[in-house]
mmCIF file of C-alpha atoms in Angstrom:
data_model
loop_
_atom_site.group_PDB
_atom_site.id
_atom_site.type_symbol
_atom_site.label_atom_id
_atom_site.label_comp_id
_atom_site.label_asym_id
_atom_site.label_seq_id
_atom_site.Cartn_x
_atom_site.Cartn_y
_atom_site.Cartn_z
ATOM 1 C CA ASP A 1327 26.355 -5.525 3.442
ATOM 2 C CA SER A 1328 25.652 -1.866 4.256
ATOM 3 C CA LEU A 1329 25.233 0.938 1.756
ATOM 4 C CA SER A 1330 24.863 4.627 2.563
ATOM 5 C CA ALA A 1331 23.941 5.837 -0.858
ATOM 6 C CA GLY A 1332 24.495 9.586 -0.889
ATOM 7 C CA SER A 1333 22.804 11.046 -3.959
ATOM 8 C CA ILE A 1334 21.754 8.934 -6.962
ATOM 9 C CA THR A 1335 20.072 10.979 -9.680
ATOM 10 C CA ASN A 1336 18.660 10.501 -13.200
ATOM 11 C CA ASN A 1337 19.811 6.957 -13.950
ATOM 12 C CA ASN A 1338 17.949 4.401 -16.043
ATOM 13 C CA ALA A 1339 17.880 0.614 -16.454
ATOM 14 C CA ALA A 1340 16.553 -1.296 -19.445
ATOM 15 C CA ASN A 1341 15.310 -4.000 -17.077
ATOM 16 C CA ASN A 1342 15.229 -3.811 -13.250
ATOM 17 C CA GLY A 1343 16.546 -1.331 -10.699
ATOM 18 C CA GLY A 1344 16.791 2.190 -12.084
ATOM 19 C CA ALA A 1345 19.266 3.234 -9.374
ATOM 20 C CA VAL A 1346 20.186 0.168 -7.270
ATOM 21 C CA TYR A 1347 19.987 -3.581 -7.988
ATOM 22 C CA GLN A 1348 20.646 -6.213 -5.294
ATOM 23 C CA ASN A 1349 20.122 -9.869 -6.167
ATOM 24 C CA ALA A 1350 20.223 -12.245 -3.158
ATOM 25 C CA GLY A 1351 21.793 -11.775 0.235
ATOM 26 C CA THR A 1352 21.149 -9.157 2.897
ATOM 27 C CA ILE A 1353 21.688 -5.396 2.695
ATOM 28 C CA ASN A 1354 21.086 -2.397 4.933
ATOM 29 C CA PHE A 1355 20.416 0.533 2.625
ATOM 30 C CA SER A 1356 20.112 3.907 4.340
ATOM 31 C CA GLY A 1357 20.579 7.636 4.048
ATOM 32 C CA GLY A 1358 20.201 7.939 0.292
ATOM 33 C CA THR A 1359 18.592 10.619 -1.844
ATOM 34 C CA ILE A 1360 17.339 8.844 -4.959
ATOM 35 C CA THR A 1361 15.744 11.126 -7.528
ATOM 36 C CA GLY A 1362 14.504 10.843 -11.094
ATOM 37 C CA ASN A 1363 15.567 7.256 -11.799
ATOM 38 C CA GLY A 1364 13.720 4.812 -14.026
ATOM 39 C CA ALA A 1365 13.436 1.122 -14.936
ATOM 40 C CA ALA A 1366 11.720 -0.396 -17.944
ATOM 41 C CA GLU A 1367 10.588 -3.309 -15.774
ATOM 42 C CA ASN A 1368 10.572 -3.346 -11.931
ATOM 43 C CA GLY A 1369 11.934 -1.046 -9.231
ATOM 44 C CA GLY A 1370 12.303 2.478 -10.566
ATOM 45 C CA GLY A 1371 14.596 3.387 -7.665
ATOM 46 C CA ILE A 1372 15.638 0.167 -5.878
ATOM 47 C CA TYR A 1373 15.322 -3.509 -6.840
ATOM 48 C CA LEU A 1374 16.028 -5.912 -3.983
ATOM 49 C CA MET A 1375 15.886 -9.712 -3.992
ATOM 50 C CA GLY A 1376 16.807 -11.189 -0.624
ATOM 51 C CA SER A 1377 15.807 -11.574 2.985
ATOM 52 C CA SER A 1378 16.323 -9.791 6.321
ATOM 53 C CA SER A 1379 17.284 -6.544 4.579
ATOM 54 C CA THR A 1380 16.464 -2.999 5.653
ATOM 55 C CA ILE A 1381 15.680 0.099 3.582
ATOM 56 C CA SER A 1382 15.561 3.080 5.938
ATOM 57 C CA HIS A 1383 15.948 6.875 6.162
ATOM 58 C CA ASN A 1384 16.024 7.399 2.387
ATOM 59 C CA LYS A 1385 14.295 9.959 0.173
ATOM 60 C CA ILE A 1386 13.071 8.403 -3.058
ATOM 61 C CA THR A 1387 11.336 10.823 -5.401
ATOM 62 C CA GLU A 1388 10.223 11.133 -9.011
ATOM 63 C CA SER A 1389 11.294 7.593 -9.921
ATOM 64 C CA SER A 1390 9.289 5.362 -12.228
ATOM 65 C CA CYS A 1391 8.964 1.918 -13.762
ATOM 66 C CA ASP A 1392 6.748 0.245 -16.319
ATOM 67 C CA GLU A 1393 5.785 -2.712 -14.141
ATOM 68 C CA LEU A 1394 6.061 -3.180 -10.333
ATOM 69 C CA GLY A 1395 7.288 -0.644 -7.767
ATOM 70 C CA GLY A 1396 7.764 2.915 -8.971
ATOM 71 C CA ALA A 1397 10.201 3.590 -6.110
ATOM 72 C CA VAL A 1398 11.069 0.172 -4.639
ATOM 73 C CA PHE A 1399 10.663 -3.497 -5.607
ATOM 74 C CA VAL A 1400 11.375 -5.966 -2.783
ATOM 75 C CA LYS A 1401 11.010 -9.748 -2.938
ATOM 76 C CA GLY A 1402 11.944 -11.976 -0.008
ATOM 77 C CA ASN A 1403 11.167 -12.631 3.639
ATOM 78 C CA LYS A 1404 11.719 -10.610 6.828
ATOM 79 C CA ASN A 1405 12.526 -7.374 5.009
ATOM 80 C CA THR A 1406 11.870 -3.949 6.560
ATOM 81 C CA LEU A 1407 11.134 -0.507 5.075
ATOM 82 C CA ASN A 1408 11.052 2.261 7.667
ATOM 83 C CA ASP A 1409 11.447 6.015 8.085
ATOM 84 C CA ASN A 1410 11.692 6.725 4.353
ATOM 85 C CA THR A 1411 10.103 9.458 2.258
ATOM 86 C CA PHE A 1412 8.488 8.355 -1.020
ATOM 87 C CA ASN A 1413 7.230 11.230 -3.131
ATOM 88 C CA LYS A 1414 5.941 11.568 -6.709
ATOM 89 C CA ASN A 1415 6.873 8.083 -7.920
ATOM 90 C CA THR A 1416 5.016 6.161 -10.640
ATOM 91 C CA GLY A 1417 4.581 2.484 -11.486
ATOM 92 C CA ASN A 1418 2.097 0.361 -13.364
ATOM 93 C CA ASP A 1419 1.212 -1.656 -10.238
ATOM 94 C CA SER A 1420 2.335 0.043 -6.995
ATOM 95 C CA GLY A 1421 3.217 3.663 -7.570
ATOM 96 C CA SER A 1422 5.749 3.588 -4.748
ATOM 97 C CA ILE A 1423 6.403 0.196 -3.019
ATOM 98 C CA TYR A 1424 6.007 -3.371 -4.260
ATOM 99 C CA LEU A 1425 6.725 -5.946 -1.576
ATOM 100 C CA GLU A 1426 6.364 -9.710 -1.955
ATOM 101 C CA GLY A 1427 7.230 -12.090 0.863
ATOM 102 C CA ASN A 1428 6.431 -13.135 4.408
ATOM 103 C CA ASN A 1429 7.033 -11.530 7.807
ATOM 104 C CA THR A 1430 7.881 -8.129 6.338
ATOM 105 C CA LYS A 1431 7.356 -4.669 7.856
ATOM 106 C CA ILE A 1432 6.558 -1.248 6.396
ATOM 107 C CA TYR A 1433 6.410 1.404 9.113
ATOM 108 C CA SER A 1434 6.928 5.100 9.876
ATOM 109 C CA ASN A 1435 7.250 6.152 6.228
ATOM 110 C CA GLU A 1436 5.866 9.259 4.537
ATOM 111 C CA ILE A 1437 4.335 8.233 1.205
ATOM 112 C CA GLN A 1438 2.605 10.896 -0.856
ATOM 113 C CA TYR A 1439 1.724 12.026 -4.382
ATOM 114 C CA ASN A 1440 2.491 8.629 -5.934
ATOM 115 C CA THR A 1441 0.585 7.212 -8.908
ATOM 116 C CA ALA A 1442 -0.169 3.724 -10.221
ATOM 117 C CA ASN A 1443 -1.228 3.415 -13.832
ATOM 118 C CA ASN A 1444 -3.096 0.287 -12.744
ATOM 119 C CA ARG A 1445 -3.384 -0.844 -9.065
ATOM 120 C CA ALA A 1446 -2.037 0.430 -5.734
ATOM 121 C CA GLY A 1447 -1.197 4.116 -5.752
ATOM 122 C CA ALA A 1448 1.266 3.725 -2.869
ATOM 123 C CA ILE A 1449 1.838 0.087 -1.743
ATOM 124 C CA LEU A 1450 1.201 -3.357 -3.192
ATOM 125 C CA ILE A 1451 1.997 -6.158 -0.727
ATOM 126 C CA ARG A 1452 1.664 -9.932 -1.201
ATOM 127 C CA GLY A 1453 2.344 -12.681 1.316
ATOM 128 C CA THR A 1454 1.712 -13.847 4.864
ATOM 129 C CA ASN A 1455 2.223 -12.217 8.273
ATOM 130 C CA ASN A 1456 3.111 -8.799 6.863
ATOM 131 C CA LYS A 1457 2.670 -5.505 8.724
ATOM 132 C CA ILE A 1458 1.960 -1.958 7.495
ATOM 133 C CA ASN A 1459 1.975 0.323 10.525
ATOM 134 C CA ASN A 1460 2.113 4.004 11.421
ATOM 135 C CA ASN A 1461 2.688 5.450 7.950
ATOM 136 C CA GLN A 1462 1.528 8.809 6.590
ATOM 137 C CA LEU A 1463 -0.089 8.201 3.183
ATOM 138 C CA ASN A 1464 -1.452 11.250 1.388
ATOM 139 C CA HIS A 1465 -2.564 12.171 -2.133
ATOM 140 C CA ASN A 1466 -1.890 8.785 -3.760
ATOM 141 C CA THR A 1467 -3.820 7.689 -6.862
ATOM 142 C CA ALA A 1468 -4.546 4.497 -8.798
ATOM 143 C CA LYS A 1469 -6.093 4.405 -12.230
ATOM 144 C CA SER A 1470 -7.659 1.039 -11.328
ATOM 145 C CA SER A 1471 -8.127 -0.366 -7.780
ATOM 146 C CA ALA A 1472 -6.533 0.582 -4.425
ATOM 147 C CA GLY A 1473 -5.840 4.288 -4.301
ATOM 148 C CA THR A 1474 -3.307 3.722 -1.528
ATOM 149 C CA ILE A 1475 -2.748 0.080 -0.430
ATOM 150 C CA TYR A 1476 -3.425 -3.233 -2.192
ATOM 151 C CA ALA A 1477 -2.872 -6.189 0.179
ATOM 152 C CA GLU A 1478 -3.184 -9.807 -0.940
ATOM 153 C CA GLY A 1479 -2.595 -12.772 1.374
ATOM 154 C CA GLU A 1480 -3.134 -13.946 4.942
ATOM 155 C CA ASN A 1481 -2.551 -12.416 8.362
ATOM 156 C CA THR A 1482 -1.670 -8.979 7.062
ATOM 157 C CA THR A 1483 -1.913 -6.257 9.697
ATOM 158 C CA ILE A 1484 -2.641 -2.668 8.624
ATOM 159 C CA THR A 1485 -2.657 -0.533 11.755
ATOM 160 C CA GLU A 1486 -2.455 3.111 12.859
ATOM 161 C CA ASN A 1487 -1.869 4.563 9.403
ATOM 162 C CA THR A 1488 -3.176 7.979 8.370
ATOM 163 C CA ILE A 1489 -4.550 8.053 4.814
ATOM 164 C CA THR A 1490 -5.978 11.191 3.197
ATOM 165 C CA ASN A 1491 -7.016 12.486 -0.234
ATOM 166 C CA THR A 1492 -6.623 9.245 -2.169
ATOM 167 C CA THR A 1493 -8.450 8.090 -5.296
ATOM 168 C CA ALA A 1494 -9.077 4.816 -7.155
ATOM 169 C CA GLN A 1495 -10.792 4.686 -10.513
ATOM 170 C CA ASP A 1496 -12.135 1.233 -9.619
ATOM 171 C CA ASN A 1497 -12.619 -0.413 -6.196
ATOM 172 C CA GLY A 1498 -11.088 0.610 -2.873
ATOM 173 C CA GLY A 1499 -10.470 4.339 -2.685
ATOM 174 C CA ALA A 1500 -7.842 3.802 0.035
ATOM 175 C CA LEU A 1501 -7.500 0.071 0.816
ATOM 176 C CA TYR A 1502 -8.109 -3.028 -1.298
ATOM 177 C CA ILE A 1503 -7.810 -6.180 0.836
ATOM 178 C CA LEU A 1504 -7.942 -9.662 -0.680
ATOM 179 C CA GLY A 1505 -7.476 -12.727 1.530
ATOM 180 C CA THR A 1506 -8.159 -14.223 4.938
ATOM 181 C CA ASN A 1507 -7.415 -13.482 8.592
ATOM 182 C CA ASN A 1508 -6.298 -9.918 7.894
ATOM 183 C CA ASN A 1509 -6.575 -7.108 10.437
ATOM 184 C CA ILE A 1510 -7.334 -3.475 9.559
ATOM 185 C CA ASN A 1511 -7.286 -1.624 12.875
ATOM 186 C CA LYS A 1512 -6.963 1.907 14.257
ATOM 187 C CA ASN A 1513 -6.413 3.625 10.899
ATOM 188 C CA THR A 1514 -7.700 7.086 10.002
ATOM 189 C CA ILE A 1515 -8.974 7.382 6.429
ATOM 190 C CA THR A 1516 -10.312 10.710 5.201
ATOM 191 C CA GLN A 1517 -11.477 11.922 1.784
ATOM 192 C CA ALA A 1518 -10.864 8.679 -0.089
ATOM 193 C CA THR A 1519 -12.795 8.167 -3.333
ATOM 194 C CA SER A 1520 -13.688 5.111 -5.403
ATOM 195 C CA THR A 1521 -15.762 5.270 -8.558
ATOM 196 C CA LYS A 1522 -17.144 1.773 -7.816
ATOM 197 C CA LEU A 1523 -17.051 -0.176 -4.531
ATOM 198 C CA GLY A 1524 -15.680 0.940 -1.154
ATOM 199 C CA GLY A 1525 -14.785 4.597 -0.782
ATOM 200 C CA ALA A 1526 -12.325 3.879 2.030
ATOM 201 C CA ILE A 1527 -12.038 0.077 2.182
ATOM 202 C CA PHE A 1528 -12.755 -2.754 -0.260
ATOM 203 C CA LEU A 1529 -12.519 -6.177 1.404
ATOM 204 C CA LYS A 1530 -12.965 -9.585 -0.212
ATOM 205 C CA GLY A 1531 -12.322 -12.749 1.770
ATOM 206 C CA ASN A 1532 -13.139 -14.571 4.985
ATOM 207 C CA ASN A 1533 -12.366 -14.171 8.692
ATOM 208 C CA ASN A 1534 -11.054 -10.630 8.414
ATOM 209 C CA ASN A 1535 -11.301 -7.859 11.030
ATOM 210 C CA ILE A 1536 -11.978 -4.141 10.490
ATOM 211 C CA ASN A 1537 -11.952 -2.588 13.950
ATOM 212 C CA ASN A 1538 -11.522 0.773 15.661
ATOM 213 C CA ASN A 1539 -10.922 2.785 12.476
ATOM 214 C CA LYS A 1540 -11.944 6.400 11.855
ATOM 215 C CA LEU A 1541 -13.520 6.766 8.398
ATOM 216 C CA ASN A 1542 -14.595 10.263 7.436
ATOM 217 C CA LYS A 1543 -15.812 12.012 4.259
ATOM 218 C CA ASN A 1544 -15.192 9.094 1.896
ATOM 219 C CA THR A 1545 -17.127 8.506 -1.340
ATOM 220 C CA ALA A 1546 -17.991 5.595 -3.633
ATOM 221 C CA ASN A 1547 -20.734 4.474 -5.959
ATOM 222 C CA ASP A 1548 -21.656 1.618 -3.580
ATOM 223 C CA GLY A 1549 -20.347 1.501 -0.013
ATOM 224 C CA GLY A 1550 -19.348 5.083 0.699
ATOM 225 C CA SER A 1551 -16.989 3.929 3.429
ATOM 226 C CA ILE A 1552 -16.693 0.095 3.461
ATOM 227 C CA TYR A 1553 -17.480 -2.683 0.996
ATOM 228 C CA ALA A 1554 -17.050 -6.133 2.611
ATOM 229 C CA GLU A 1555 -17.633 -9.390 0.741
ATOM 230 C CA GLY A 1556 -17.151 -12.823 2.301
ATOM 231 C CA ASN A 1557 -17.940 -14.885 5.374
ATOM 232 C CA ASN A 1558 -17.192 -14.373 9.060
ATOM 233 C CA ASN A 1559 -15.777 -10.880 8.658
ATOM 234 C CA ASN A 1560 -15.947 -8.659 11.741
ATOM 235 C CA LEU A 1561 -16.542 -4.901 11.750
ATOM 236 C CA LYS A 1562 -16.410 -3.508 15.283
ATOM 237 C CA GLN A 1563 -16.158 -0.124 16.996
ATOM 238 C CA ASN A 1564 -15.389 1.917 13.889
ATOM 239 C CA THR A 1565 -16.257 5.627 13.762
ATOM 240 C CA ILE A 1566 -17.882 6.281 10.376
ATOM 241 C CA THR A 1567 -19.040 9.828 9.615
ATOM 242 C CA LYS A 1568 -20.055 11.966 6.637
ATOM 243 C CA ASN A 1569 -19.475 9.325 3.958
ATOM 244 C CA THR A 1570 -21.401 9.280 0.671
ATOM 245 C CA ALA A 1571 -22.601 6.641 -1.780
ATOM 246 C CA ASN A 1572 -23.737 7.752 -5.212
ATOM 247 C CA ASN A 1573 -25.863 4.613 -5.376
ATOM 248 C CA ARG A 1574 -26.204 2.225 -2.369
ATOM 249 C CA ALA A 1575 -24.912 2.128 1.219
ATOM 250 C CA GLY A 1576 -23.634 5.483 2.367
ATOM 251 C CA ALA A 1577 -21.489 3.844 5.048
ATOM 252 C CA ILE A 1578 -21.257 0.022 4.790
ATOM 253 C CA PHE A 1579 -22.119 -2.459 2.037
ATOM 254 C CA ILE A 1580 -21.952 -6.114 3.214
ATOM 255 C CA ARG A 1581 -22.224 -9.134 0.919
ATOM 256 C CA GLY A 1582 -22.031 -12.568 2.557
ATOM 257 C CA ASN A 1583 -22.420 -13.873 6.098
#
């Protein structure tokens, strides 16, 4: 199915999908302006259950939910979110995008001024072989961990994103990574703040790679730029400048082998 949404404004759902609900199947959803919608549970703007679907070239703003995905809730495999604008959305976990599944892609989106009342100011992603590439992520906030992105699983790739002015009231001012064999490469993270561990990046797990990133002017209590906990993690060829720890490790805090 294909849906070019037009304008969907100020609608509410007592459960899921404040504006759009799709349960099973495949959909290509594009060209919509979705504003001021709300759900008492998941997906303040869009709720999608299914695989091989695409959400692209939409503007989703000022939507909210009480649980997962202030703008969008997606569950399934091989789904794609690209070239959207997500602005001023709010969720409990994931202020903007909640995505659960395998082999999914989030790329070329502009995601800014979103808020999570718990984790993941912008994106919460769970699964295997997922990719978050080439997004602009600015001014996102979490009242717990992961000011911008919370990623849980294996073989997640987070590459060539620009992240600025993001805050977490717990760990991971920009990124909170939990799992194994994940790759965080060629990102630029500037002015990210955590009140606890990892001003830019909080990593917990084994066999992960943090390479060729630019990390500048980030702040945390411990690990002004990076907090890495686990075994066989690799940190190579990163540019780390002008970061601050209020307690230990102005740049990198490592715990493990």
